[in-house]
PDB file of C-alpha atoms in Angstrom:
ATOM      1  CA  GLU F   1    -119.605  -3.632-227.075  1.00 77.00           C
ATOM      2  CA  PRO F   2    -118.878  -6.975-225.844  1.00 83.00           C
ATOM      3  CA  GLU F   3    -118.240  -6.663-221.929  1.00 92.00           C
ATOM      4  CA  VAL F   4    -117.156  -9.644-218.696  1.00 96.00           C
ATOM      5  CA  THR F   5    -119.727  -9.412-216.197  1.00 96.00           C
ATOM      6  CA  GLN F   6    -119.656 -11.171-212.968  1.00 97.00           C
ATOM      7  CA  THR F   7    -122.573 -12.448-210.326  1.00 97.00           C
ATOM      8  CA  PRO F   8    -123.012 -11.467-207.323  1.00 97.00           C
ATOM      9  CA  SER F   9    -122.259  -8.637-207.032  1.00 96.00           C
ATOM     10  CA  HIS F  10    -121.907  -8.707-203.883  1.00 97.00           C
ATOM     11  CA  GLN F  11    -121.443 -11.865-201.054  1.00 97.00           C
ATOM     12  CA  VAL F  12    -121.691 -12.164-197.945  1.00 98.00           C
ATOM     13  CA  THR F  13    -120.139 -15.094-196.070  1.00 98.00           C
ATOM     14  CA  GLN F  14    -119.720 -16.916-192.846  1.00 97.00           C
ATOM     15  CA  MET F  15    -115.974 -18.544-192.336  1.00 98.00           C
ATOM     16  CA  GLY F  16    -115.898 -21.770-193.306  1.00 97.00           C
ATOM     17  CA  GLN F  17    -118.375 -21.234-195.632  1.00 98.00           C
ATOM     18  CA  GLU F  18    -117.941 -22.278-199.336  1.00 98.00           C
ATOM     19  CA  VAL F  19    -118.261 -19.520-201.898  1.00 98.00           C
ATOM     20  CA  ILE F  20    -119.042 -19.747-206.031  1.00 98.00           C
ATOM     21  CA  LEU F  21    -117.824 -16.460-207.821  1.00 98.00           C
ATOM     22  CA  ARG F  22    -119.723 -16.540-211.219  1.00 97.00           C
ATOM     23  CA  CYS F  23    -118.110 -14.770-214.595  1.00 98.00           C
ATOM     24  CA  VAL F  24    -119.557 -14.610-218.147  1.00 97.00           C
ATOM     25  CA  PRO F  25    -116.614 -13.607-220.194  1.00 96.00           C
ATOM     26  CA  ILE F  26    -116.345 -12.178-224.117  1.00 95.00           C
ATOM     27  CA  SER F  27    -117.766 -14.573-226.158  1.00 92.00           C
ATOM     28  CA  ASN F  28    -114.612 -14.883-228.101  1.00 89.00           C
ATOM     29  CA  HIS F  29    -111.855 -14.743-225.366  1.00 93.00           C
ATOM     30  CA  LEU F  30    -110.535 -18.372-225.293  1.00 91.00           C
ATOM     31  CA  TYR F  31    -107.899 -16.995-221.765  1.00 93.00           C
ATOM     32  CA  PHE F  32    -109.656 -16.326-218.479  1.00 96.00           C
ATOM     33  CA  TYR F  33    -108.114 -15.086-215.488  1.00 97.00           C
ATOM     34  CA  TRP F  34    -109.456 -14.572-211.590  1.00 98.00           C
ATOM     35  CA  TYR F  35    -108.139 -11.363-209.748  1.00 97.00           C
ATOM     36  CA  ARG F  36    -108.411  -9.570-206.386  1.00 96.00           C
ATOM     37  CA  GLN F  37    -107.605  -6.256-204.910  1.00 92.00           C
ATOM     38  CA  ILE F  38    -107.877  -5.628-200.953  1.00 91.00           C
ATOM     39  CA  LEU F  39    -109.849  -2.470-199.877  1.00 85.00           C
ATOM     40  CA  GLY F  40    -107.147   0.048-200.632  1.00 80.00           C
ATOM     41  CA  GLN F  41    -103.870  -2.581-201.681  1.00 84.00           C
ATOM     42  CA  LYS F  42    -103.088  -3.522-206.126  1.00 86.00           C
ATOM     43  CA  VAL F  43    -104.742  -5.598-207.615  1.00 92.00           C
ATOM     44  CA  GLU F  44    -103.278  -9.849-207.701  1.00 94.00           C
ATOM     45  CA  PHE F  45    -102.806 -11.828-209.702  1.00 95.00           C
ATOM     46  CA  LEU F  46    -104.156 -15.107-208.767  1.00 97.00           C
ATOM     47  CA  VAL F  47    -105.210 -17.897-211.867  1.00 96.00           C
ATOM     48  CA  SER F  48    -105.511 -17.858-215.290  1.00 94.00           C
ATOM     49  CA  PHE F  49    -107.048 -21.007-217.102  1.00 94.00           C
ATOM     50  CA  TYR F  50    -106.794 -22.068-220.991  1.00 92.00           C
ATOM     51  CA  ASN F  51    -108.029 -24.051-222.989  1.00 89.00           C
ATOM     52  CA  ASN F  52    -110.129 -25.779-219.766  1.00 89.00           C
ATOM     53  CA  GLU F  53    -106.698 -26.118-217.652  1.00 92.00           C
ATOM     54  CA  ILE F  54    -104.560 -24.338-215.237  1.00 94.00           C
ATOM     55  CA  SER F  55    -101.645 -22.126-216.316  1.00 91.00           C
ATOM     56  CA  GLU F  56    -100.394 -20.222-214.295  1.00 91.00           C
ATOM     57  CA  LYS F  57    -101.231 -19.234-210.798  1.00 93.00           C
ATOM     58  CA  SER F  58     -99.946 -17.028-207.756  1.00 94.00           C
ATOM     59  CA  GLU F  59     -99.395 -17.880-204.203  1.00 95.00           C
ATOM     60  CA  ILE F  60    -102.523 -17.278-203.203  1.00 95.00           C
ATOM     61  CA  PHE F  61    -104.471 -19.309-204.913  1.00 96.00           C
ATOM     62  CA  ASP F  62    -104.175 -22.532-202.083  1.00 95.00           C
ATOM     63  CA  ASP F  63    -106.099 -25.455-202.516  1.00 95.00           C
ATOM     64  CA  GLN F  64    -108.267 -23.432-200.699  1.00 96.00           C
ATOM     65  CA  PHE F  65    -109.683 -22.334-203.979  1.00 98.00           C
ATOM     66  CA  SER F  66    -110.545 -24.125-207.553  1.00 98.00           C
ATOM     67  CA  VAL F  67    -111.133 -22.585-210.790  1.00 97.00           C
ATOM     68  CA  GLU F  68    -113.482 -24.229-213.712  1.00 95.00           C
ATOM     69  CA  ARG F  69    -115.253 -23.556-216.607  1.00 92.00           C
ATOM     70  CA  PRO F  70    -118.855 -25.852-216.847  1.00 88.00           C
ATOM     71  CA  ASP F  71    -119.950 -24.773-219.967  1.00 88.00           C
ATOM     72  CA  GLY F  72    -119.483 -22.796-223.486  1.00 79.00           C
ATOM     73  CA  SER F  73    -119.803 -19.506-221.747  1.00 88.00           C
ATOM     74  CA  ASN F  74    -119.699 -19.265-217.569  1.00 94.00           C
ATOM     75  CA  PHE F  75    -116.380 -19.234-215.478  1.00 96.00           C
ATOM     76  CA  THR F  76    -116.229 -19.676-211.789  1.00 97.00           C
ATOM     77  CA  LEU F  77    -114.118 -19.700-208.977  1.00 98.00           C
ATOM     78  CA  LYS F  78    -114.496 -21.707-205.996  1.00 98.00           C
ATOM     79  CA  ILE F  79    -113.543 -20.914-202.114  1.00 98.00           C
ATOM     80  CA  ARG F  80    -114.113 -24.006-200.101  1.00 96.00           C
ATOM     81  CA  SER F  81    -113.743 -22.680-196.759  1.00 95.00           C
ATOM     82  CA  THR F  82    -113.380 -18.713-196.731  1.00 97.00           C
ATOM     83  CA  LYS F  83    -111.310 -16.979-193.920  1.00 97.00           C
ATOM     84  CA  LEU F  84    -111.376 -13.600-192.985  1.00 97.00           C
ATOM     85  CA  GLU F  85    -108.713 -12.469-195.444  1.00 96.00           C
ATOM     86  CA  ASP F  86    -109.884 -13.648-197.794  1.00 97.00           C
ATOM     87  CA  SER F  87    -112.618 -10.388-197.265  1.00 97.00           C
ATOM     88  CA  ALA F  88    -111.734  -8.505-200.963  1.00 97.00           C
ATOM     89  CA  MET F  89    -113.272  -7.754-204.926  1.00 96.00           C
ATOM     90  CA  TYR F  90    -112.620 -10.400-207.461  1.00 98.00           C
ATOM     91  CA  PHE F  91    -112.590  -9.828-210.710  1.00 97.00           C
ATOM     92  CA  CYS F  92    -113.270 -11.728-213.841  1.00 98.00           C
ATOM     93  CA  ALA F  93    -110.562 -10.850-216.446  1.00 97.00           C
ATOM     94  CA  SER F  94    -110.478 -12.469-220.526  1.00 95.00           C
ATOM     95  CA  SER F  95    -108.481 -11.762-223.105  1.00 92.00           C
ATOM     96  CA  ALA F  96    -107.456 -12.340-227.199  1.00 88.00           C
ATOM     97  CA  GLY F  97    -105.073  -9.677-226.232  1.00 83.00           C
ATOM     98  CA  GLU F  98    -105.913  -7.298-224.106  1.00 86.00           C
ATOM     99  CA  GLN F  99    -107.304  -8.053-221.182  1.00 91.00           C
ATOM    100  CA  TYR F 100    -110.567  -7.273-220.159  1.00 93.00           C
ATOM    101  CA  PHE F 101    -112.136  -6.969-216.233  1.00 95.00           C
ATOM    102  CA  GLY F 102    -115.511  -7.178-214.798  1.00 96.00           C
ATOM    103  CA  PRO F 103    -116.740  -5.135-212.422  1.00 95.00           C
ATOM    104  CA  GLY F 104    -115.809  -7.129-209.954  1.00 97.00           C
ATOM    105  CA  THR F 105    -117.874  -9.396-206.728  1.00 97.00           C
ATOM    106  CA  ARG F 106    -117.266  -7.707-202.992  1.00 97.00           C
ATOM    107  CA  LEU F 107    -116.640 -10.890-201.038  1.00 98.00           C
ATOM    108  CA  THR F 108    -117.335  -9.531-197.722  1.00 98.00           C
ATOM    109  CA  VAL F 109    -116.176 -13.224-194.946  1.00 98.00           C
ATOM    110  CA  THR F 110    -118.054 -12.398-191.448  1.00 97.00           C
TER     111      THR F 110
ATOM    112  CA  GLY M   1     -87.415  -8.939-207.384  1.00 38.00           C
ATOM    113  CA  GLU M   2     -89.510  -8.716-209.477  1.00 43.00           C
ATOM    114  CA  SER M   3     -91.622  -4.770-209.227  1.00 48.00           C
ATOM    115  CA  VAL M   4     -94.014  -2.500-210.993  1.00 55.00           C
ATOM    116  CA  GLY M   5     -94.588   0.436-208.536  1.00 49.00           C
ATOM    117  CA  LEU M   6     -95.672   4.386-208.905  1.00 41.00           C
ATOM    118  CA  HIS M   7     -93.751   6.909-207.846  1.00 46.00           C
ATOM    119  CA  LEU M   8     -96.549   9.634-206.345  1.00 47.00           C
ATOM    120  CA  PRO M   9     -99.727   7.746-205.369  1.00 82.00           C
ATOM    121  CA  THR M  10    -101.406  11.444-206.180  1.00 91.00           C
ATOM    122  CA  LEU M  11    -102.257  13.482-208.419  1.00 93.00           C
ATOM    123  CA  SER M  12    -104.545  16.426-208.560  1.00 95.00           C
ATOM    124  CA  VAL M  13    -105.053  18.801-211.658  1.00 95.00           C
ATOM    125  CA  GLN M  14    -107.479  21.450-213.416  1.00 96.00           C
ATOM    126  CA  GLU M  15    -109.632  20.622-216.148  1.00 97.00           C
ATOM    127  CA  GLY M  16    -107.808  21.433-218.755  1.00 97.00           C
ATOM    128  CA  ASP M  17    -104.896  20.531-217.957  1.00 96.00           C
ATOM    129  CA  ASN M  18    -102.213  17.597-219.396  1.00 96.00           C
ATOM    130  CA  SER M  19    -101.295  14.539-215.709  1.00 96.00           C
ATOM    131  CA  ILE M  20     -99.046  12.825-216.584  1.00 96.00           C
ATOM    132  CA  ILE M  21     -98.574   9.427-214.723  1.00 95.00           C
ATOM    133  CA  ASN M  22     -95.178   7.066-213.503  1.00 93.00           C
ATOM    134  CA  CYS M  23     -94.983   3.743-213.340  1.00 92.00           C
ATOM    135  CA  ALA M  24     -91.283   1.874-212.106  1.00 90.00           C
ATOM    136  CA  TYR M  25     -90.249  -1.574-213.222  1.00 83.00           C
ATOM    137  CA  SER M  26     -88.115  -3.097-212.326  1.00 75.00           C
ATOM    138  CA  ASN M  27     -87.940  -6.093-214.220  1.00 77.00           C
ATOM    139  CA  SER M  28     -85.941  -5.320-217.500  1.00 75.00           C
ATOM    140  CA  ALA M  29     -87.431  -9.042-218.792  1.00 77.00           C
ATOM    141  CA  SER M  30     -90.850  -7.367-218.545  1.00 81.00           C
ATOM    142  CA  ASP M  31     -91.627  -6.271-222.360  1.00 82.00           C
ATOM    143  CA  TYR M  32     -95.597  -5.864-222.429  1.00 89.00           C
ATOM    144  CA  PHE M  33     -97.126  -3.284-220.812  1.00 92.00           C
ATOM    145  CA  ILE M  34     -99.857  -1.708-220.057  1.00 94.00           C
ATOM    146  CA  TRP M  35    -102.367   1.142-218.290  1.00 96.00           C
ATOM    147  CA  TYR M  36    -105.615   0.539-217.241  1.00 96.00           C
ATOM    148  CA  LYS M  37    -108.314   2.798-215.283  1.00 96.00           C
ATOM    149  CA  GLN M  38    -110.409   1.903-212.499  1.00 93.00           C
ATOM    150  CA  GLU M  39    -113.408   4.095-210.981  1.00 92.00           C
ATOM    151  CA  SER M  40    -114.859   3.698-208.219  1.00 86.00           C
ATOM    152  CA  GLY M  41    -116.678   0.216-207.925  1.00 83.00           C
ATOM    153  CA  LYS M  42    -115.697  -0.849-211.125  1.00 88.00           C
ATOM    154  CA  GLY M  43    -113.138  -2.820-212.616  1.00 91.00           C
ATOM    155  CA  PRO M  44    -109.679  -2.567-214.288  1.00 93.00           C
ATOM    156  CA  GLN M  45    -110.543  -0.694-218.034  1.00 94.00           C
ATOM    157  CA  PHE M  46    -108.332  -0.563-220.882  1.00 93.00           C
ATOM    158  CA  ILE M  47    -106.158   2.362-221.244  1.00 95.00           C
ATOM    159  CA  ILE M  48    -103.273   2.052-223.464  1.00 95.00           C
ATOM    160  CA  ASP M  49    -100.089  -0.630-223.847  1.00 93.00           C
ATOM    161  CA  ILE M  50     -96.716  -0.744-225.290  1.00 94.00           C
ATOM    162  CA  ARG M  51     -94.626  -2.951-225.854  1.00 90.00           C
ATOM    163  CA  SER M  52     -90.730  -2.817-225.811  1.00 88.00           C
ATOM    164  CA  ASN M  53     -90.010  -2.253-228.647  1.00 90.00           C
ATOM    165  CA  MET M  54     -91.693   1.166-229.254  1.00 94.00           C
ATOM    166  CA  ASP M  55     -90.694   3.936-227.166  1.00 95.00           C
ATOM    167  CA  LYS M  56     -93.654   5.921-228.078  1.00 97.00           C
ATOM    168  CA  ARG M  57     -97.649   4.722-228.655  1.00 97.00           C
ATOM    169  CA  GLN M  58    -100.348   7.220-228.782  1.00 97.00           C
ATOM    170  CA  GLY M  59    -104.435   6.893-228.606  1.00 95.00           C
ATOM    171  CA  GLN M  60    -107.492   9.455-228.275  1.00 93.00           C
ATOM    172  CA  ARG M  61    -106.254  11.896-225.790  1.00 96.00           C
ATOM    173  CA  VAL M  62    -103.739   9.321-223.830  1.00 98.00           C
ATOM    174  CA  THR M  63     -99.865   8.705-224.210  1.00 98.00           C
ATOM    175  CA  VAL M  64     -97.261   6.294-223.407  1.00 97.00           C
ATOM    176  CA  LEU M  65     -93.826   6.529-223.209  1.00 97.00           C
ATOM    177  CA  LEU M  66     -91.703   3.691-222.062  1.00 95.00           C
ATOM    178  CA  ASN M  67     -88.303   4.473-221.551  1.00 94.00           C
ATOM    179  CA  LYS M  68     -86.192   1.105-221.021  1.00 89.00           C
ATOM    180  CA  THR M  69     -82.706   3.066-220.109  1.00 90.00           C
ATOM    181  CA  VAL M  70     -84.036   3.138-216.903  1.00 91.00           C
ATOM    182  CA  LYS M  71     -86.994   1.468-216.660  1.00 89.00           C
ATOM    183  CA  HIS M  72     -89.682   3.534-216.894  1.00 92.00           C
ATOM    184  CA  LEU M  73     -93.563   3.794-217.847  1.00 94.00           C
ATOM    185  CA  SER M  74     -95.993   7.691-218.202  1.00 96.00           C
ATOM    186  CA  LEU M  75     -99.040   7.786-219.075  1.00 97.00           C
ATOM    187  CA  GLN M  76     -99.969  11.539-220.072  1.00 98.00           C
ATOM    188  CA  ILE M  77    -103.309  12.702-220.317  1.00 98.00           C
ATOM    189  CA  ALA M  78    -103.926  15.801-222.780  1.00 97.00           C
ATOM    190  CA  ALA M  79    -106.351  18.195-221.713  1.00 97.00           C
ATOM    191  CA  THR M  80    -107.115  16.040-218.542  1.00 97.00           C
ATOM    192  CA  GLN M  81    -111.476  15.814-217.495  1.00 96.00           C
ATOM    193  CA  PRO M  82    -113.598  15.550-214.616  1.00 95.00           C
ATOM    194  CA  GLY M  83    -114.359  12.238-215.867  1.00 95.00           C
ATOM    195  CA  ASP M  84    -110.645  11.514-216.358  1.00 97.00           C
ATOM    196  CA  SER M  85    -110.574  11.424-212.088  1.00 97.00           C
ATOM    197  CA  ALA M  86    -109.241   7.350-211.261  1.00 96.00           C
ATOM    198  CA  VAL M  87    -107.514   6.004-209.873  1.00 93.00           C
ATOM    199  CA  TYR M  88    -104.306   4.806-212.729  1.00 95.00           C
ATOM    200  CA  PHE M  89    -103.018   1.290-212.444  1.00 93.00           C
ATOM    201  CA  CYS M  90     -99.665   0.355-214.573  1.00 93.00           C
ATOM    202  CA  ALA M  91     -99.181  -3.325-215.333  1.00 92.00           C
ATOM    203  CA  GLU M  92     -96.702  -5.102-216.381  1.00 89.00           C
ATOM    204  CA  ASN M  93     -97.406  -8.998-218.581  1.00 83.00           C
ATOM    205  CA  LYS M  94     -94.306 -11.327-217.567  1.00 68.00           C
ATOM    206  CA  ALA M  95     -95.435 -14.291-220.031  1.00 52.00           C
ATOM    207  CA  GLY M  96     -92.468 -13.436-222.379  1.00 57.00           C
ATOM    208  CA  GLY M  97     -94.241 -10.879-224.550  1.00 49.00           C
ATOM    209  CA  THR M  98     -97.730 -12.168-224.949  1.00 52.00           C
ATOM    210  CA  SER M  99    -100.609 -10.109-223.558  1.00 54.00           C
ATOM    211  CA  TYR M 100    -101.851 -13.618-222.565  1.00 71.00           C
ATOM    212  CA  GLY M 101    -100.192 -14.439-219.136  1.00 81.00           C
ATOM    213  CA  LYS M 102    -101.057 -12.754-216.363  1.00 87.00           C
ATOM    214  CA  LEU M 103    -100.270  -9.113-215.418  1.00 90.00           C
ATOM    215  CA  THR M 104     -98.350  -7.612-212.522  1.00 89.00           C
ATOM    216  CA  PHE M 105    -100.163  -4.001-211.090  1.00 91.00           C
ATOM    217  CA  GLY M 106     -98.004  -1.577-209.462  1.00 86.00           C
ATOM    218  CA  GLN M 107     -99.326   0.284-206.217  1.00 82.00           C
ATOM    219  CA  GLY M 108    -101.839   2.739-208.409  1.00 88.00           C
ATOM    220  CA  THR M 109    -102.121   6.596-208.535  1.00 92.00           C
ATOM    221  CA  ILE M 110    -105.244   9.187-207.776  1.00 93.00           C
ATOM    222  CA  LEU M 111    -105.836  11.649-209.920  1.00 96.00           C
ATOM    223  CA  THR M 112    -108.868  13.839-209.183  1.00 96.00           C
ATOM    224  CA  VAL M 113    -109.792  16.528-211.716  1.00 96.00           C
ATOM    225  CA  HIS M 114    -111.268  19.934-210.491  1.00 95.00           C
ATOM    226  CA  PRO M 115    -113.631  21.659-212.089  1.00 91.00           C
TER     227      PRO M 115
END
């Protein structure tokens, strides 16, 4: 069964550093998303992406965040200068109808 | 404001019992709802969805009920098994009825199934 994959599974970084989280969506999906989940809290929408551009973003997705689809298979989330409060699980999802989520990347900012 | 929330944060049941997990939503314009299951250390897993033109939809061992009058959504799991233990989230889609827009998640209910 096709699935969304994400790498790395766990990323530890120092405050102020840049991180890139990577996702490989399901191959025939055209809609892509990033969500995050702070420990013990609900899943929060960050951004959606379609046709090589952002279709919607939340207030969380400020100028420190960017997304890119650098090739035909990868979808990335970059955080330019990480803050302590960016520590969370980051989930990628893709859709051709229902949204399917990847296993997540745990980002720890120290 | 708009919100999707859950009545009960935890639910404990015995194996074989039926489970009912509830969710309230406040945006009467929402017309697509989804239930997700999240196991520890994993991403949300799609269970079942329902559109507002339906009151009930059934899957394998699961049934989702939608009451638009009181803006209430429920997930029924028949013959609950230990493998059903997880956090269950309802989510609302705000893309005017398509399934391609952002999802707004509720807080989640922890379901624990005792053998």
